Amino acid sequence: MARTAAVEFRIDRRSGVATYLQIVQQTKQALRLGLLEPGDRLPTAREVVEATAINPNTVLKAYRELEREGLVEARRGLGTFVTRSLGGAAAADDAPLRAELADWAGRARAAGLDRDDVGALFTAVLNSTFEGDEDR
């Protein structure tokens, strides 16, 4: 029997990112981190609506996008299930990097940076690190 995914969607209404895209992005992140695995069932639209107070059609739009990308499969009467992973490295393999990043984030917070500041700094460094990779 498939396990129900322990993913909780967090919607940031101030982000400027469409709500359905936030669900898509958070699902992909969970796939990359190994929090979701093939065979896992995503929360039902009703469960997501109850947790986030968003429109059910928004959840369904996100799930359709994930299905279009081949990441999930809707099974009538059963739910929506993960069909493939996006993880490059096993979660255990990235544990040292995760610990270093958590330490760095803690230092950034202690230095007075807020969540948005840390996100912007990380994104800038990430972009400069992988600059030009899309050409390969």
The first five atom37 places (N, CA, C, CB, O) and aatype in JSON, in Angstrom:
{
  "aatype": [12, 0, 1, 16, 0, 0, 19, 6, 13, 1, 9, 3, 1, 1, 15, 7, 19, 0, 16, 18, 10, 5, 9, 19, 5, 5, 16, 11, 5, 0, 10, 1, 10, 7, 10, 10, 6, 14, 7, 3, 1, 10, 14, 16, 0, 1, 6, 19, 19, 6, 0, 16, 0, 9, 2, 14, 2, 16, 19, 10, 11, 0, 18, 1, 6, 10, 6, 1, 6, 7, 10, 19, 6, 0, 1, 1, 7, 10, 7, 16, 13, 19, 16, 1, 15, 10, 7, 7, 0, 0, 0, 0, 3, 3, 0, 14, 10, 1, 0, 6, 10, 0, 3, 17, 0, 7, 1, 0, 1, 0, 0, 7, 10, 3, 1, 3, 3, 19, 7, 0, 10, 13, 16, 0, 19, 10, 2, 15, 16, 13, 6, 7, 3, 6, 3, 1],
  "atom_mask": [
    [1, 1, 1, 1, 1],
    [1, 1, 1, 1, 1],
    [1, 1, 1, 1, 1],
    [1, 1, 1, 1, 1],
    [1, 1, 1, 1, 1],
    [1, 1, 1, 1, 1],
    [1, 1, 1, 1, 1],
    [1, 1, 1, 1, 1],
    [1, 1, 1, 1, 1],
    [1, 1, 1, 1, 1],
    [1, 1, 1, 1, 1],
    [1, 1, 1, 1, 1],
    [1, 1, 1, 1, 1],
    [1, 1, 1, 1, 1],
    [1, 1, 1, 1, 1],
    [1, 1, 1, 0, 1],
    [1, 1, 1, 1, 1],
    [1, 1, 1, 1, 1],
    [1, 1, 1, 1, 1],
    [1, 1, 1, 1, 1],
    [1, 1, 1, 1, 1],
    [1, 1, 1, 1, 1],
    [1, 1, 1, 1, 1],
    [1, 1, 1, 1, 1],
    [1, 1, 1, 1, 1],
    [1, 1, 1, 1, 1],
    [1, 1, 1, 1, 1],
    [1, 1, 1, 1, 1],
    [1, 1, 1, 1, 1],
    [1, 1, 1, 1, 1],
    [1, 1, 1, 1, 1],
    [1, 1, 1, 1, 1],
    [1, 1, 1, 1, 1],
    [1, 1, 1, 0, 1],
    [1, 1, 1, 1, 1],
    [1, 1, 1, 1, 1],
    [1, 1, 1, 1, 1],
    [1, 1, 1, 1, 1],
    [1, 1, 1, 0, 1],
    [1, 1, 1, 1, 1],
    [1, 1, 1, 1, 1],
    [1, 1, 1, 1, 1],
    [1, 1, 1, 1, 1],
    [1, 1, 1, 1, 1],
    [1, 1, 1, 1, 1],
    [1, 1, 1, 1, 1],
    [1, 1, 1, 1, 1],
    [1, 1, 1, 1, 1],
    [1, 1, 1, 1, 1],
    [1, 1, 1, 1, 1],
    [1, 1, 1, 1, 1],
    [1, 1, 1, 1, 1],
    [1, 1, 1, 1, 1],
    [1, 1, 1, 1, 1],
    [1, 1, 1, 1, 1],
    [1, 1, 1, 1, 1],
    [1, 1, 1, 1, 1],
    [1, 1, 1, 1, 1],
    [1, 1, 1, 1, 1],
    [1, 1, 1, 1, 1],
    [1, 1, 1, 1, 1],
    [1, 1, 1, 1, 1],
    [1, 1, 1, 1, 1],
    [1, 1, 1, 1, 1],
    [1, 1, 1, 1, 1],
    [1, 1, 1, 1, 1],
    [1, 1, 1, 1, 1],
    [1, 1, 1, 1, 1],
    [1, 1, 1, 1, 1],
    [1, 1, 1, 0, 1],
    [1, 1, 1, 1, 1],
    [1, 1, 1, 1, 1],
    [1, 1, 1, 1, 1],
    [1, 1, 1, 1, 1],
    [1, 1, 1, 1, 1],
    [1, 1, 1, 1, 1],
    [1, 1, 1, 0, 1],
    [1, 1, 1, 1, 1],
    [1, 1, 1, 0, 1],
    [1, 1, 1, 1, 1],
    [1, 1, 1, 1, 1],
    [1, 1, 1, 1, 1],
    [1, 1, 1, 1, 1],
    [1, 1, 1, 1, 1],
    [1, 1, 1, 1, 1],
    [1, 1, 1, 1, 1],
    [1, 1, 1, 0, 1],
    [1, 1, 1, 0, 1],
    [1, 1, 1, 1, 1],
    [1, 1, 1, 1, 1],
    [1, 1, 1, 1, 1],
    [1, 1, 1, 1, 1],
    [1, 1, 1, 1, 1],
    [1, 1, 1, 1, 1],
    [1, 1, 1, 1, 1],
    [1, 1, 1, 1, 1],
    [1, 1, 1, 1, 1],
    [1, 1, 1, 1, 1],
    [1, 1, 1, 1, 1],
    [1, 1, 1, 1, 1],
    [1, 1, 1, 1, 1],
    [1, 1, 1, 1, 1],
    [1, 1, 1, 1, 1],
    [1, 1, 1, 1, 1],
    [1, 1, 1, 1, 1],
    [1, 1, 1, 0, 1],
    [1, 1, 1, 1, 1],
    [1, 1, 1, 1, 1],
    [1, 1, 1, 1, 1],
    [1, 1, 1, 1, 1],
    [1, 1, 1, 1, 1],
    [1, 1, 1, 0, 1],
    [1, 1, 1, 1, 1],
    [1, 1, 1, 1, 1],
    [1, 1, 1, 1, 1],
    [1, 1, 1, 1, 1],
    [1, 1, 1, 1, 1],
    [1, 1, 1, 1, 1],
    [1, 1, 1, 0, 1],
    [1, 1, 1, 1, 1],
    [1, 1, 1, 1, 1],
    [1, 1, 1, 1, 1],
    [1, 1, 1, 1, 1],
    [1, 1, 1, 1, 1],
    [1, 1, 1, 1, 1],
    [1, 1, 1, 1, 1],
    [1, 1, 1, 1, 1],
    [1, 1, 1, 1, 1],
    [1, 1, 1, 1, 1],
    [1, 1, 1, 1, 1],
    [1, 1, 1, 1, 1],
    [1, 1, 1, 0, 1],
    [1, 1, 1, 1, 1],
    [1, 1, 1, 1, 1],
    [1, 1, 1, 1, 1],
    [1, 1, 1, 1, 1]
  ],
  "atom_positions": [
    [[0.83, -1.19, 0.0], [0.0, 0.0, 0.0], [0.88, 1.25, 0.0], [-0.95, 0.0, 1.22], [1.88, 1.32, 0.72]],
    [[0.51, 2.23, -0.8], [1.28, 3.47, -0.9], [1.12, 4.3, 0.37], [0.85, 4.29, -2.13], [0.06, 4.34, 0.98]],
    [[2.2, 4.96, 0.73], [2.11, 5.85, 1.89], [1.65, 7.22, 1.42], [3.48, 5.94, 2.63], [1.97, 7.66, 0.32]],
    [[0.89, 7.89, 2.29], [0.5, 9.25, 1.99], [1.68, 10.16, 2.31], [-0.78, 9.67, 2.8], [2.26, 10.1, 3.39]],
    [[2.01, 10.98, 1.36], [3.17, 11.85, 1.5], [3.0, 12.8, 2.68], [3.39, 12.64, 0.22], [1.93, 13.35, 2.92]],
    [[4.09, 12.97, 3.39], [4.09, 13.89, 4.52], [4.57, 15.27, 4.07], [4.99, 13.35, 5.66], [5.45, 15.87, 4.69]],
    [[3.98, 15.75, 3.0], [4.36, 17.06, 2.48], [3.26, 18.05, 2.88], [4.56, 17.03, 0.92], [2.07, 17.79, 2.72]],
    [[3.69, 19.19, 3.4], [2.75, 20.25, 3.77], [3.08, 21.46, 2.91], [2.83, 20.58, 5.3], [4.18, 22.01, 2.97]],
    [[2.11, 21.87, 2.13], [2.33, 23.03, 1.27], [2.18, 24.31, 2.08], [1.34, 23.02, 0.08], [1.25, 24.46, 2.88]],
    [[3.12, 25.22, 1.86], [3.08, 26.53, 2.53], [2.91, 27.58, 1.44], [4.38, 26.81, 3.39], [3.75, 27.73, 0.55]],
    [[1.82, 28.29, 1.52], [1.5, 29.28, 0.49], [1.87, 30.68, 1.01], [-0.01, 29.21, 0.11], [1.43, 31.1, 2.08]],
    [[2.68, 31.37, 0.21], [3.06, 32.74, 0.53], [2.33, 33.66, -0.43], [4.62, 32.94, 0.43], [2.72, 33.82, -1.58]],
    [[1.27, 34.27, 0.06], [0.43, 35.12, -0.78], [1.14, 36.42, -1.19], [-0.85, 35.44, -0.05], [0.68, 37.1, -2.1]],
    [[2.24, 36.76, -0.53], [2.97, 37.99, -0.84], [4.13, 37.75, -1.81], [3.51, 38.6, 0.44], [4.79, 38.7, -2.22]],
    [[4.37, 36.51, -2.19], [5.57, 36.2, -2.98], [5.5, 36.67, -4.42], [5.8, 34.72, -2.97], [6.54, 36.85, -5.06]],
    [[4.3, 36.88, -4.95], [4.18, 37.23, -6.35], [4.2, 36.02, -7.27], [0.0, 0.0, 0.0], [4.04, 36.15, -8.48]],
    [[4.4, 34.82, -6.69], [4.39, 33.58, -7.46], [2.98, 32.99, -7.38], [5.47, 32.56, -6.93], [2.41, 32.88, -6.3]],
    [[2.43, 32.61, -8.51], [1.08, 32.04, -8.54], [0.99, 30.86, -7.56], [0.72, 31.58, -9.97], [1.94, 30.09, -7.42]],
    [[-0.14, 30.76, -6.91], [-0.33, 29.73, -5.88], [-0.1, 28.32, -6.43], [-1.73, 29.83, -5.29], [0.56, 27.51, -5.79]],
    [[-0.64, 28.04, -7.61], [-0.46, 26.69, -8.16], [1.02, 26.41, -8.43], [-1.27, 26.52, -9.45], [1.48, 25.28, -8.27]],
    [[1.77, 27.45, -8.84], [3.2, 27.25, -9.08], [3.97, 27.01, -7.78], [3.79, 28.47, -9.81], [4.95, 26.27, -7.77]],
    [[3.52, 27.62, -6.69], [4.14, 27.35, -5.4], [3.97, 25.88, -5.04], [3.53, 28.25, -4.31], [4.9, 25.27, -4.51]],
    [[2.81, 25.32, -5.31], [2.58, 23.89, -5.04], [3.47, 23.03, -5.92], [1.08, 23.52, -5.26], [4.06, 22.06, -5.46]],
    [[3.57, 23.38, -7.2], [4.42, 22.65, -8.13], [5.88, 22.71, -7.66], [4.29, 23.22, -9.57], [6.56, 21.68, -7.6]],
    [[6.35, 23.91, -7.32], [7.75, 24.09, -6.9], [8.03, 23.32, -5.6], [8.06, 25.58, -6.71], [9.08, 22.69, -5.47]],
    [[7.11, 23.38, -4.65], [7.32, 22.69, -3.38], [7.29, 21.18, -3.56], [6.26, 23.11, -2.37], [8.01, 20.46, -2.87]],
    [[6.47, 20.69, -4.49], [6.45, 19.26, -4.77], [7.77, 18.82, -5.4], [5.26, 18.91, -5.71], [8.32, 17.79, -5.03]],
    [[8.26, 19.61, -6.34], [9.54, 19.29, -6.98], [10.68, 19.32, -5.96], [9.83, 20.27, -8.12], [11.59, 18.49, -6.01]],
    [[10.63, 20.28, -5.05], [11.67, 20.35, -4.01], [11.61, 19.09, -3.15], [11.49, 21.63, -3.14], [12.65, 18.51, -2.82]],
    [[10.43, 18.66, -2.78], [10.28, 17.45, -1.97], [10.79, 16.22, -2.73], [8.81, 17.24, -1.55], [11.36, 15.31, -2.13]],
    [[10.59, 16.19, -4.03], [11.1, 15.09, -4.85], [12.63, 15.11, -4.88], [10.53, 15.19, -6.29], [13.27, 14.07, -4.78]],
    [[13.2, 16.29, -5.03], [14.67, 16.41, -5.06], [15.32, 16.01, -3.74], [15.07, 17.84, -5.42], [16.41, 15.44, -3.72]],
    [[14.63, 16.32, -2.65], [15.18, 16.04, -1.33], [14.87, 14.62, -0.85], [14.65, 17.03, -0.34], [15.3, 14.22, 0.23]],
    [[14.13, 13.87, -1.64], [13.79, 12.51, -1.24], [12.66, 12.43, -0.23], [0.0, 0.0, 0.0], [12.42, 11.37, 0.35]],
    [[11.97, 13.55, 0.01], [10.83, 13.54, 0.93], [9.62, 12.88, 0.29], [10.49, 14.97, 1.36], [8.74, 12.36, 0.98]],
    [[9.58, 12.91, -1.02], [8.56, 12.2, -1.81], [9.27, 11.18, -2.67], [7.71, 13.19, -2.69], [10.33, 11.44, -3.24]],
    [[8.67, 10.0, -2.75], [9.26, 8.93, -3.54], [8.19, 8.32, -4.44], [9.89, 7.85, -2.63], [7.0, 8.43, -4.15]],
    [[8.6, 7.67, -5.51], [7.62, 7.01, -6.37], [6.72, 6.08, -5.56], [8.33, 6.21, -7.48], [7.17, 5.32, -4.71]],
    [[5.42, 6.19, -5.83], [4.43, 5.4, -5.12], [3.73, 6.16, -4.01], [0.0, 0.0, 0.0], [2.65, 5.77, -3.58]],
    [[4.34, 7.25, -3.54], [3.71, 8.06, -2.49], [2.46, 8.73, -3.05], [4.7, 9.12, -1.92], [2.42, 9.12, -4.22]],
    [[1.45, 8.87, -2.19], [0.23, 9.58, -2.58], [0.33, 11.01, -2.08], [-1.04, 8.88, -2.01], [0.62, 11.25, -0.91]],
    [[0.07, 11.96, -2.98], [0.03, 13.36, -2.58], [-1.23, 13.61, -1.76], [0.08, 14.3, -3.82], [-2.2, 12.86, -1.87]],
    [[-1.23, 14.65, -0.94], [-2.45, 14.99, -0.21], [-3.59, 15.24, -1.2], [-2.22, 16.23, 0.7], [-3.36, 15.74, -2.3]],
    [[-4.79, 14.92, -0.82], [-5.94, 15.19, -1.69], [-6.14, 16.69, -1.79], [-7.23, 14.49, -1.17], [-5.66, 17.46, -0.96]],
    [[-6.86, 17.1, -2.83], [-7.17, 18.52, -2.98], [-7.89, 19.03, -1.74], [-8.02, 18.77, -4.25], [-7.62, 20.13, -1.27]],
    [[-8.79, 18.24, -1.21], [-9.54, 18.63, -0.01], [-8.6, 18.85, 1.17], [-10.58, 17.57, 0.34], [-8.75, 19.82, 1.92]],
    [[-7.63, 17.95, 1.34], [-6.66, 18.1, 2.45], [-5.83, 19.37, 2.29], [-5.73, 16.88, 2.51], [-5.57, 20.07, 3.27]],
    [[-5.42, 19.67, 1.06], [-4.63, 20.88, 0.81], [-5.47, 22.13, 1.06], [-4.09, 20.88, -0.64], [-5.0, 23.09, 1.66]],
    [[-6.72, 22.09, 0.61], [-7.62, 23.23, 0.82], [-7.84, 23.48, 2.31], [-8.97, 22.99, 0.12], [-7.81, 24.62, 2.75]],
    [[-8.05, 22.41, 3.07], [-8.25, 22.55, 4.51], [-7.02, 23.13, 5.21], [-8.6, 21.2, 5.13], [-7.14, 23.9, 6.16]],
    [[-5.83, 22.76, 4.73], [-4.59, 23.22, 5.37], [-4.18, 24.62, 4.94], [-3.47, 22.25, 5.07], [-3.5, 25.33, 5.69]],
    [[-4.58, 25.03, 3.73], [-4.06, 26.29, 3.19], [-5.13, 27.33, 2.86], [-3.29, 26.0, 1.96], [-4.8, 28.49, 2.6]],
    [[-6.39, 26.94, 2.87], [-7.5, 27.84, 2.54], [-7.38, 28.41, 1.12], [-7.57, 28.99, 3.55], [-7.67, 29.59, 0.89]],
    [[-6.96, 27.57, 0.17], [-6.92, 28.0, -1.23], [-8.03, 27.29, -1.99], [-5.53, 27.71, -1.87], [-8.64, 26.35, -1.48]],
    [[-8.29, 27.74, -3.18], [-9.34, 27.18, -4.02], [-8.95, 25.77, -4.48], [-9.6, 28.1, -5.23], [-7.81, 25.54, -4.89]],
    [[-9.89, 24.82, -4.43], [-9.57, 23.45, -4.87], [-9.1, 23.39, -6.33], [-10.8, 22.57, -4.7], [-8.28, 22.54, -6.68]],
    [[-9.62, 24.28, -7.17], [-9.2, 24.28, -8.57], [-7.72, 24.63, -8.71], [-10.05, 25.25, -9.38], [-7.07, 24.2, -9.66]],
    [[-7.2, 25.41, -7.78], [-5.78, 25.77, -7.79], [-4.93, 24.54, -7.53], [-5.48, 26.86, -6.74], [-3.91, 24.33, -8.19]],
    [[-5.35, 23.72, -6.58], [-4.64, 22.48, -6.26], [-4.69, 21.55, -7.47], [-5.25, 21.78, -5.01], [-3.67, 20.97, -7.85]],
    [[-5.86, 21.42, -8.06], [-6.02, 20.53, -9.21], [-5.17, 21.01, -10.39], [-7.49, 20.45, -9.62], [-4.62, 20.19, -11.13]],
    [[-5.06, 22.32, -10.57], [-4.22, 22.87, -11.64], [-2.76, 22.5, -11.4], [-4.38, 24.41, -11.72], [-2.05, 22.12, -12.33]],
    [[-2.32, 22.61, -10.15], [-0.93, 22.25, -9.82], [-0.7, 20.77, -10.08], [-0.62, 22.59, -8.34], [0.32, 20.39, -10.66]],
    [[-1.62, 19.94, -9.66], [-1.47, 18.49, -9.85], [-1.48, 18.14, -11.34], [-2.6, 17.73, -9.12], [-0.75, 17.25, -11.76]],
    [[-2.32, 18.83, -12.13], [-2.32, 18.58, -13.58], [-0.98, 18.96, -14.2], [-3.46, 19.38, -14.26], [-0.49, 18.26, -15.08]],
    [[-0.39, 20.06, -13.73], [0.93, 20.48, -14.24], [1.99, 19.43, -13.89], [1.33, 21.85, -13.65], [2.82, 19.09, -14.73]],
    [[1.95, 18.93, -12.67], [2.9, 17.88, -12.26], [2.69, 16.61, -13.08], [2.74, 17.57, -10.76], [3.64, 15.91, -13.41]],
    [[1.44, 16.32, -13.41], [1.14, 15.14, -14.23], [1.64, 15.36, -15.65], [-0.38, 14.84, -14.23], [2.2, 14.44, -16.27]],
    [[1.44, 16.56, -16.18], [1.92, 16.88, -17.53], [3.44, 16.72, -17.63], [1.53, 18.32, -17.9], [3.97, 16.32, -18.67]],
    [[4.14, 17.02, -16.52], [5.59, 16.89, -16.49], [6.04, 15.45, -16.21], [6.18, 17.82, -15.44], [7.24, 15.17, -16.19]],
    [[5.09, 14.55, -16.01], [5.42, 13.14, -15.8], [5.89, 12.8, -14.4], [0.0, 0.0, 0.0], [6.5, 11.75, -14.18]],
    [[5.6, 13.67, -13.45], [6.06, 13.44, -12.07], [5.03, 12.72, -11.21], [6.42, 14.76, -11.43], [5.38, 12.03, -10.26]],
    [[3.77, 12.89, -11.55], [2.69, 12.24, -10.8], [1.67, 11.65, -11.76], [2.01, 13.25, -9.83], [1.67, 11.94, -12.96]],
    [[0.81, 10.81, -11.19], [-0.24, 10.19, -11.99], [-1.52, 10.19, -11.15], [0.15, 8.73, -12.42], [-1.54, 9.74, -10.0]],
    [[-2.59, 10.72, -11.75], [-3.89, 10.7, -11.06], [-4.55, 9.35, -11.33], [-4.81, 11.88, -11.55], [-4.64, 8.9, -12.47]],
    [[-5.02, 8.72, -10.25], [-5.73, 7.44, -10.37], [-7.14, 7.66, -9.85], [-5.0, 6.29, -9.58], [-7.35, 7.9, -8.66]],
    [[-8.09, 7.56, -10.75], [-9.49, 7.85, -10.44], [-9.95, 7.12, -9.18], [-10.37, 7.47, -11.61], [-9.87, 5.89, -9.08]],
    [[-10.43, 7.89, -8.23], [-10.97, 7.33, -7.0], [-9.92, 6.95, -5.97], [0.0, 0.0, 0.0], [-10.26, 6.58, -4.85]],
    [[-8.64, 7.03, -6.33], [-7.56, 6.64, -5.41], [-6.7, 7.81, -4.98], [-6.7, 5.6, -6.05], [-6.21, 7.84, -3.85]],
    [[-6.5, 8.77, -5.86], [-5.66, 9.91, -5.53], [-4.61, 10.17, -6.58], [0.0, 0.0, 0.0], [-4.66, 9.61, -7.68]],
    [[-3.65, 11.0, -6.23], [-2.56, 11.37, -7.13], [-1.27, 10.81, -6.54], [-2.47, 12.92, -7.32], [-0.94, 11.05, -5.38]],
    [[-0.54, 10.07, -7.37], [0.63, 9.34, -6.9], [1.9, 9.78, -7.63], [0.42, 7.84, -7.07], [1.88, 10.07, -8.82]],
    [[2.99, 9.81, -6.88], [4.3, 10.14, -7.44], [4.74, 9.0, -8.33], [5.34, 10.41, -6.32], [4.67, 7.83, -7.95]],
    [[5.2, 9.34, -9.54], [5.65, 8.31, -10.48], [7.17, 8.26, -10.64], [5.02, 8.54, -11.81], [7.72, 7.24, -11.02]],
    [[7.83, 9.39, -10.34], [9.29, 9.38, -10.44], [9.9, 10.42, -9.52], [9.75, 9.63, -11.89], [9.22, 11.33, -9.05]],
    [[11.17, 10.26, -9.26], [11.91, 11.13, -8.36], [12.71, 12.15, -9.17], [12.83, 10.32, -7.44], [12.93, 11.96, -10.37]],
    [[13.13, 13.19, -8.51], [14.03, 14.16, -9.13], [15.37, 14.2, -8.43], [13.4, 15.55, -9.13], [16.26, 14.95, -8.83]],
    [[15.52, 13.42, -7.38], [16.74, 13.45, -6.56], [17.95, 12.99, -7.33], [0.0, 0.0, 0.0], [17.95, 11.91, -7.92]],
    [[19.0, 13.82, -7.33], [20.24, 13.43, -7.97], [21.08, 12.56, -7.06], [0.0, 0.0, 0.0], [21.61, 11.53, -7.49]],
    [[21.2, 12.95, -5.82], [21.97, 12.19, -4.83], [21.03, 11.71, -3.75], [23.12, 13.05, -4.23], [20.01, 12.35, -3.45]],
    [[21.36, 10.6, -3.16], [20.55, 10.07, -2.07], [20.57, 11.05, -0.91], [21.07, 8.68, -1.62], [21.55, 11.76, -0.69]],
    [[19.47, 11.08, -0.16], [19.36, 12.02, 0.95], [20.5, 11.85, 1.95], [18.01, 11.85, 1.66], [20.97, 12.83, 2.51]],
    [[20.94, 10.63, 2.18], [22.03, 10.38, 3.12], [23.34, 10.98, 2.6], [22.2, 8.87, 3.37], [24.18, 11.42, 3.39]],
    [[23.51, 11.0, 1.28], [24.73, 11.54, 0.69], [24.85, 13.04, 0.88], [24.78, 11.22, -0.78], [25.96, 13.58, 0.94]],
    [[23.71, 13.72, 0.99], [23.78, 15.17, 1.12], [23.71, 15.65, 2.57], [22.67, 15.81, 0.33], [23.64, 16.85, 2.82]],
    [[23.73, 14.73, 3.52], [23.64, 15.1, 4.93], [24.77, 16.05, 5.36], [23.69, 13.84, 5.8], [24.48, 17.02, 6.07]],
    [[26.03, 15.83, 4.98], [27.07, 16.78, 5.38], [26.85, 18.18, 4.79], [28.45, 16.26, 4.96], [27.06, 19.19, 5.47]],
    [[26.42, 18.24, 3.54], [26.15, 19.53, 2.91], [24.98, 20.23, 3.58], [25.87, 19.36, 1.41], [25.0, 21.44, 3.79]],
    [[23.96, 19.46, 3.92], [22.8, 20.01, 4.6], [23.2, 20.6, 5.96], [21.72, 18.93, 4.79], [22.74, 21.68, 6.34]],
    [[24.06, 19.9, 6.67], [24.51, 20.38, 7.98], [25.31, 21.68, 7.83], [25.38, 19.3, 8.68], [25.13, 22.61, 8.61]],
    [[26.19, 21.74, 6.82], [26.96, 22.97, 6.58], [26.04, 24.13, 6.21], [27.99, 22.74, 5.47], [26.24, 25.26, 6.67]],
    [[25.05, 23.84, 5.38], [24.11, 24.89, 4.96], [23.27, 25.36, 6.14], [23.21, 24.38, 3.83], [23.01, 26.55, 6.28]],
    [[22.85, 24.44, 6.99], [22.08, 24.81, 8.18], [22.93, 25.68, 9.1], [21.6, 23.54, 8.94], [22.43, 26.65, 9.68]],
    [[24.2, 25.35, 9.23], [25.11, 26.16, 10.05], [25.24, 27.56, 9.46], [26.5, 25.48, 10.16], [25.19, 28.56, 10.18]],
    [[25.42, 27.63, 8.14], [25.54, 28.91, 7.46], [24.26, 29.74, 7.65], [25.82, 28.7, 5.97], [24.34, 30.93, 7.94]],
    [[23.1, 29.12, 7.48], [21.84, 29.83, 7.64], [21.69, 30.35, 9.07], [20.65, 28.91, 7.29], [21.19, 31.45, 9.29]],
    [[22.13, 29.56, 10.04], [22.09, 30.0, 11.44], [22.99, 31.21, 11.67], [0.0, 0.0, 0.0], [22.61, 32.13, 12.39]],
    [[24.17, 31.2, 11.07], [25.08, 32.34, 11.19], [24.49, 33.58, 10.53], [26.45, 32.01, 10.58], [24.61, 34.69, 11.05]],
    [[23.86, 33.39, 9.38], [23.25, 34.51, 8.68], [22.12, 35.12, 9.52], [22.71, 34.07, 7.3], [21.98, 36.34, 9.59]],
    [[21.34, 34.27, 10.13], [20.24, 34.75, 10.99], [20.81, 35.49, 12.2], [19.35, 33.57, 11.45], [20.3, 36.54, 12.59]],
    [[21.86, 34.93, 12.79], [22.49, 35.57, 13.95], [23.09, 36.92, 13.58], [23.56, 34.65, 14.54], [23.21, 37.8, 14.43]],
    [[23.47, 37.08, 12.31], [24.05, 38.34, 11.84], [22.96, 39.37, 11.55], [24.89, 38.1, 10.59], [23.26, 40.5, 11.16]],
    [[21.69, 38.98, 11.73], [20.6, 39.92, 11.56], [19.86, 39.84, 10.25], [0.0, 0.0, 0.0], [18.97, 40.65, 10.0]],
    [[20.19, 38.89, 9.4], [19.48, 38.75, 8.13], [18.14, 38.05, 8.38], [20.32, 37.95, 7.1], [18.06, 37.13, 9.19]],
    [[17.09, 38.5, 7.68], [15.8, 37.82, 7.8], [15.69, 36.79, 6.69], [14.62, 38.85, 7.74], [16.6, 36.65, 5.86]],
    [[14.6, 36.07, 6.67], [14.4, 34.98, 5.7], [14.58, 35.46, 4.26], [13.0, 34.37, 5.87], [15.25, 34.8, 3.47]],
    [[13.98, 36.6, 3.93], [14.09, 37.12, 2.56], [15.52, 37.5, 2.22], [13.17, 38.32, 2.38], [15.97, 37.27, 1.09]],
    [[16.25, 38.09, 3.17], [17.65, 38.45, 2.96], [18.49, 37.21, 2.67], [18.21, 39.21, 4.18], [19.29, 37.18, 1.74]],
    [[18.28, 36.18, 3.49], [19.03, 34.92, 3.33], [18.69, 34.29, 1.99], [18.72, 33.94, 4.48], [19.58, 33.82, 1.28]],
    [[17.4, 34.28, 1.64], [17.0, 33.71, 0.35], [17.63, 34.44, -0.82], [0.0, 0.0, 0.0], [18.1, 33.81, -1.77]],
    [[17.64, 35.77, -0.75], [18.23, 36.56, -1.83], [19.73, 36.32, -1.94], [17.95, 38.05, -1.6], [20.26, 36.18, -3.04]],
    [[20.41, 36.27, -0.8], [21.85, 36.03, -0.79], [22.16, 34.63, -1.35], [22.41, 36.17, 0.65], [23.05, 34.48, -2.19]],
    [[21.43, 33.65, -0.89], [21.65, 32.28, -1.37], [21.39, 32.19, -2.87], [20.74, 31.29, -0.61], [22.18, 31.58, -3.6]],
    [[20.3, 32.79, -3.33], [19.97, 32.75, -4.76], [21.05, 33.43, -5.59], [18.61, 33.41, -5.01], [21.4, 32.94, -6.66]],
    [[21.57, 34.55, -5.11], [22.62, 35.25, -5.84], [23.87, 34.38, -5.96], [22.97, 36.57, -5.16], [24.48, 34.3, -7.03]],
    [[24.25, 33.74, -4.86], [25.43, 32.87, -4.88], [25.17, 31.66, -5.77], [25.8, 32.42, -3.43], [26.04, 31.26, -6.55]],
    [[24.0, 31.09, -5.66], [23.65, 29.93, -6.48], [23.69, 30.28, -7.96], [22.24, 29.41, -6.1], [24.25, 29.53, -8.76]],
    [[23.12, 31.41, -8.31], [23.12, 31.84, -9.71], [24.53, 32.07, -10.23], [22.3, 33.12, -9.87], [24.84, 31.68, -11.36]],
    [[25.39, 32.69, -9.43], [26.75, 32.93, -9.91], [27.55, 31.63, -9.98], [27.46, 33.93, -9.0], [28.42, 31.49, -10.84]],
    [[27.25, 30.69, -9.1], [27.95, 29.41, -9.12], [27.61, 28.58, -10.36], [27.61, 28.62, -7.87], [28.47, 27.93, -10.93]],
    [[26.34, 28.63, -10.75], [25.88, 27.81, -11.88], [25.71, 28.61, -13.15], [24.59, 27.15, -11.53], [25.08, 28.15, -14.11]],
    [[26.26, 29.81, -13.17], [26.16, 30.67, -14.35], [26.72, 29.95, -15.57], [26.91, 31.98, -14.11], [27.82, 29.41, -15.55]],
    [[25.95, 29.95, -16.63], [26.39, 29.33, -17.88], [26.08, 27.85, -17.98], [0.0, 0.0, 0.0], [26.27, 27.26, -19.04]],
    [[25.59, 27.22, -16.89], [25.3, 25.78, -16.95], [24.17, 25.45, -17.91], [24.95, 25.27, -15.57], [24.13, 24.35, -18.45]],
    [[23.25, 26.39, -18.14], [22.14, 26.11, -19.03], [22.58, 25.96, -20.48], [21.11, 27.2, -18.93], [21.83, 25.47, -21.32]],
    [[23.81, 26.38, -20.77], [24.35, 26.24, -22.12], [24.94, 24.86, -22.36], [25.4, 27.3, -22.37], [25.21, 24.49, -23.5]],
    [[25.13, 24.11, -21.31], [25.79, 22.8, -21.45], [24.79, 21.72, -21.76], [26.55, 22.43, -20.18], [25.16, 20.56, -21.91]]
  ]
}
